[in-house]
GROMACS .gro file of C-alpha atoms in nm:
model
  172
    1MET     CA    1   0.008  -0.008   0.018
    2ALA     CA    2   0.155   0.344  -0.092
    3LYS     CA    3   0.036   0.640   0.119
    4GLY     CA    4   0.194   0.975   0.090
    5LEU     CA    5   0.180   1.335  -0.039
    6GLU     CA    6   0.106   1.370  -0.371
    7ILE     CA    7   0.249   1.741  -0.523
    8GLU     CA    8   0.138   1.798  -0.893
    9ARG     CA    9   0.059   2.029  -1.137
   10LYS     CA   10  -0.145   2.003  -1.446
   11PHE     CA   11  -0.132   2.151  -1.782
   12LEU     CA   12  -0.365   2.194  -2.090
   13VAL     CA   13  -0.145   2.103  -2.411
   14GLU     CA   14  -0.173   2.067  -2.749
   15PHE     CA   15  -0.190   1.743  -2.832
   16PRO     CA   16   0.185   1.650  -2.913
   17ASP     CA   17   0.353   1.435  -3.166
   18ILE     CA   18   0.361   1.110  -2.949
   19GLU     CA   19   0.667   0.978  -3.152
   20LYS     CA   20   0.875   1.259  -3.068
   21LEU     CA   21   0.864   1.184  -2.684
   22ASP     CA   22   1.066   0.961  -2.502
   23VAL     CA   23   0.750   0.724  -2.409
   24ARG     CA   24   0.820   0.492  -2.114
   25ARG     CA   25   0.475   0.350  -2.077
   26LYS     CA   26   0.124   0.350  -2.236
   27THR     CA   27  -0.173   0.274  -2.043
   28GLY     CA   28  -0.552   0.272  -2.107
   29ILE     CA   29  -0.744   0.352  -1.812
   30ILE     CA   30  -1.110   0.331  -1.725
   31GLN     CA   31  -1.113   0.537  -1.399
   32THR     CA   32  -1.470   0.511  -1.187
   33TYR     CA   33  -1.558   0.731  -0.899
   34LEU     CA   34  -1.687   0.591  -0.582
   35HIS     CA   35  -1.928   0.738  -0.319
   36ARG     CA   36  -1.722   0.981  -0.135
   37GLY     CA   37  -1.549   0.838   0.198
   38GLU     CA   38  -1.517   1.065   0.522
   39ASN     CA   39  -1.348   1.367   0.390
   40CYS     CA   40  -1.191   1.209   0.092
   41GLN     CA   41  -1.225   1.109  -0.283
   42ARG     CA   42  -1.232   0.753  -0.367
   43ARG     CA   43  -1.202   0.550  -0.691
   44VAL     CA   44  -1.112   0.254  -0.872
   45ARG     CA   45  -0.924   0.189  -1.183
   46ARG     CA   46  -0.892  -0.047  -1.472
   47LEU     CA   47  -0.546  -0.040  -1.603
   48GLU     CA   48  -0.434  -0.205  -1.947
   49GLU     CA   49  -0.080  -0.209  -2.049
   50ASN     CA   50   0.083  -0.428  -2.295
   51GLY     CA   51  -0.180  -0.681  -2.284
   52ARG     CA   52  -0.196  -0.711  -1.887
   53ILE     CA   53  -0.512  -0.596  -1.695
   54SER     CA   54  -0.468  -0.451  -1.328
   55TYR     CA   55  -0.678  -0.275  -1.090
   56THR     CA   56  -0.635   0.007  -0.828
   57TYR     CA   57  -0.816   0.139  -0.554
   58THR     CA   58  -0.758   0.485  -0.433
   59GLU     CA   59  -0.835   0.746  -0.169
   60LYS     CA   60  -0.728   1.132  -0.214
   61VAL     CA   61  -0.773   1.405   0.064
   62PHE     CA   62  -0.724   1.731  -0.100
   63ILE     CA   63  -0.498   1.966   0.113
   64SER     CA   64  -0.457   2.250  -0.161
   65PRO     CA   65  -0.486   2.246  -0.552
   66THR     CA   66  -0.137   2.119  -0.600
   67THR     CA   67  -0.127   1.883  -0.290
   68ARG     CA   68  -0.310   1.579  -0.172
   69GLU     CA   69  -0.265   1.303   0.078
   70GLU     CA   70  -0.310   0.983  -0.154
   71THR     CA   71  -0.320   0.624  -0.024
   72GLU     CA   72  -0.331   0.370  -0.330
   73PHE     CA   73  -0.280   0.001  -0.391
   74GLU     CA   74  -0.357  -0.284  -0.618
   75ILE     CA   75  -0.683  -0.485  -0.608
   76SER     CA   76  -0.819  -0.790  -0.748
   77ARG     CA   77  -1.073  -0.810  -1.026
   78ARG     CA   78  -1.318  -0.949  -0.792
   79GLU     CA   79  -1.256  -0.637  -0.554
   80TYR     CA   80  -1.284  -0.411  -0.841
   81GLU     CA   81  -1.613  -0.547  -0.962
   82GLU     CA   82  -1.738  -0.538  -0.611
   83LEU     CA   83  -1.644  -0.192  -0.550
   84LEU     CA   84  -1.797  -0.084  -0.869
   85THR     CA   85  -2.144  -0.133  -0.709
   86ASP     CA   86  -2.047   0.182  -0.487
   87ALA     CA   87  -1.993   0.368  -0.783
   88ASP     CA   88  -2.102   0.743  -0.786
   89CYS     CA   89  -2.390   0.742  -1.053
   90GLY     CA   90  -2.369   1.126  -1.067
   91LEU     CA   91  -1.997   1.104  -1.203
   92VAL     CA   92  -1.925   0.972  -1.541
   93PRO     CA   93  -1.643   0.709  -1.576
   94VAL     CA   94  -1.324   0.868  -1.733
   95ASN     CA   95  -1.176   0.695  -2.033
   96LYS     CA   96  -0.829   0.787  -2.112
   97VAL     CA   97  -0.496   0.674  -2.238
   98ARG     CA   98  -0.195   0.796  -2.047
   99PHE     CA   99   0.161   0.831  -2.190
  100CYS     CA  100   0.448   0.843  -1.946
  101PHE     CA  101   0.764   1.011  -2.091
  102ASN     CA  102   1.071   1.152  -1.980
  103TYR     CA  103   1.236   1.469  -2.034
  104LYS     CA  104   1.568   1.596  -1.855
  105ASN     CA  105   1.500   1.393  -1.570
  106GLN     CA  106   1.136   1.442  -1.511
  107LEU     CA  107   0.846   1.202  -1.556
  108PHE     CA  108   0.581   1.370  -1.752
  109GLU     CA  109   0.220   1.175  -1.772
  110LEU     CA  110   0.018   1.290  -2.081
  111ASP     CA  111  -0.351   1.224  -2.050
  112THR     CA  112  -0.539   1.189  -2.375
  113TYR     CA  113  -0.919   1.156  -2.401
  114PRO     CA  114  -1.152   1.013  -2.694
  115PHE     CA  115  -1.327   1.326  -2.710
  116SER     CA  116  -1.025   1.541  -2.846
  117GLU     CA  117  -0.746   1.476  -3.096
  118LYS     CA  118  -0.614   1.854  -3.020
  119LEU     CA  119  -0.586   1.889  -2.667
  120ALA     CA  120  -0.457   1.681  -2.398
  121VAL     CA  121  -0.376   1.735  -2.022
  122MET     CA  122  -0.023   1.683  -1.886
  123GLU     CA  123   0.070   1.629  -1.537
  124LEU     CA  124   0.411   1.644  -1.345
  125GLU     CA  125   0.461   1.508  -0.981
  126LEU     CA  126   0.694   1.746  -0.795
  127ASP     CA  127   0.904   1.745  -0.501
  128SER     CA  128   0.782   2.086  -0.365
  129PRO     CA  129   0.474   2.318  -0.511
  130GLU     CA  130   0.751   2.591  -0.608
  131GLN     CA  131   0.975   2.337  -0.813
  132VAL     CA  132   1.070   2.473  -1.135
  133ILE     CA  133   0.940   2.271  -1.444
  134ASP     CA  134   1.167   2.204  -1.770
  135PHE     CA  135   0.912   2.170  -2.028
  136PRO     CA  136   0.970   1.979  -2.339
  137ASP     CA  137   1.048   2.169  -2.673
  138ASN     CA  138   0.803   1.957  -2.862
  139VAL     CA  139   0.493   2.006  -2.599
  140ARG     CA  140   0.304   2.331  -2.656
  141VAL     CA  141   0.151   2.452  -2.304
  142ILE     CA  142  -0.157   2.629  -2.329
  143LYS     CA  143  -0.202   2.706  -1.968
  144ASP     CA  144  -0.153   2.576  -1.633
  145VAL     CA  145  -0.490   2.415  -1.507
  146THR     CA  146  -0.391   2.272  -1.131
  147ALA     CA  147  -0.631   2.480  -0.957
  148ASP     CA  148  -0.919   2.484  -1.219
  149SER     CA  149  -1.129   2.208  -1.142
  150SER     CA  150  -1.313   2.225  -1.479
  151TYR     CA  151  -0.990   2.025  -1.597
  152SER     CA  152  -1.056   1.761  -1.317
  153ASN     CA  153  -1.069   1.398  -1.486
  154ALA     CA  154  -1.432   1.394  -1.333
  155SER     CA  155  -1.527   1.715  -1.481
  156LEU     CA  156  -1.382   1.659  -1.845
  157SER     CA  157  -1.565   1.300  -1.850
  158ALA     CA  158  -1.901   1.451  -1.747
  159ALA     CA  159  -1.873   1.751  -2.014
  160GLY     CA  160  -1.734   1.488  -2.291
  161ALA     CA  161  -1.499   1.781  -2.381
  162PHE     CA  162  -1.277   2.046  -2.286
  163PRO     CA  163  -1.427   2.368  -2.115
  164CYS     CA  164  -1.542   2.652  -2.388
  165GLY     CA  165  -1.293   2.893  -2.468
  166GLN     CA  166  -1.023   2.642  -2.595
  167PRO     CA  167  -0.915   2.609  -2.931
  168GLU     CA  168  -1.171   2.443  -3.178
  169ASP     CA  169  -1.129   2.078  -3.177
  170ARG     CA  170  -1.183   1.919  -3.507
  171SER     CA  171  -1.253   1.573  -3.374
  172SER     CA  172  -1.618   1.608  -3.333
   0.00000   0.00000   0.00000
């Protein structure tokens, strides 16, 4: 069981040329939110990577826009299916593909969504909220969305699109 502080920044980016990134992992993710626990967000994930399927359970306590206390551990398929019975029907499950890539000793996570071929969300876990980020040259950052809840996975899935005011997405 992994428990600790997660310090993370999120950025809206133009969908980059994946071939030009130093991709280390590609994971298909189905993320389902469960009814909230006591002061925490709960979720389960089905992860598919290289033909292997695994499942995780996560609890997050939000401390600030960049910092959360996170408890996460792997669960069995049976536990996953049992937990799905506690899914929050008010929240749409999140379907995304995550590309993890290295750039100058930083591990970025690029989340791509089926509703957009133009935009994506890039995340980076940090040692401190003030840490300087060295962005990849071939990824165009549009804006920092760390504190904007309309870019949370739950909000993006519910809307089925990026928030209005973003560059036109021609995939629709």
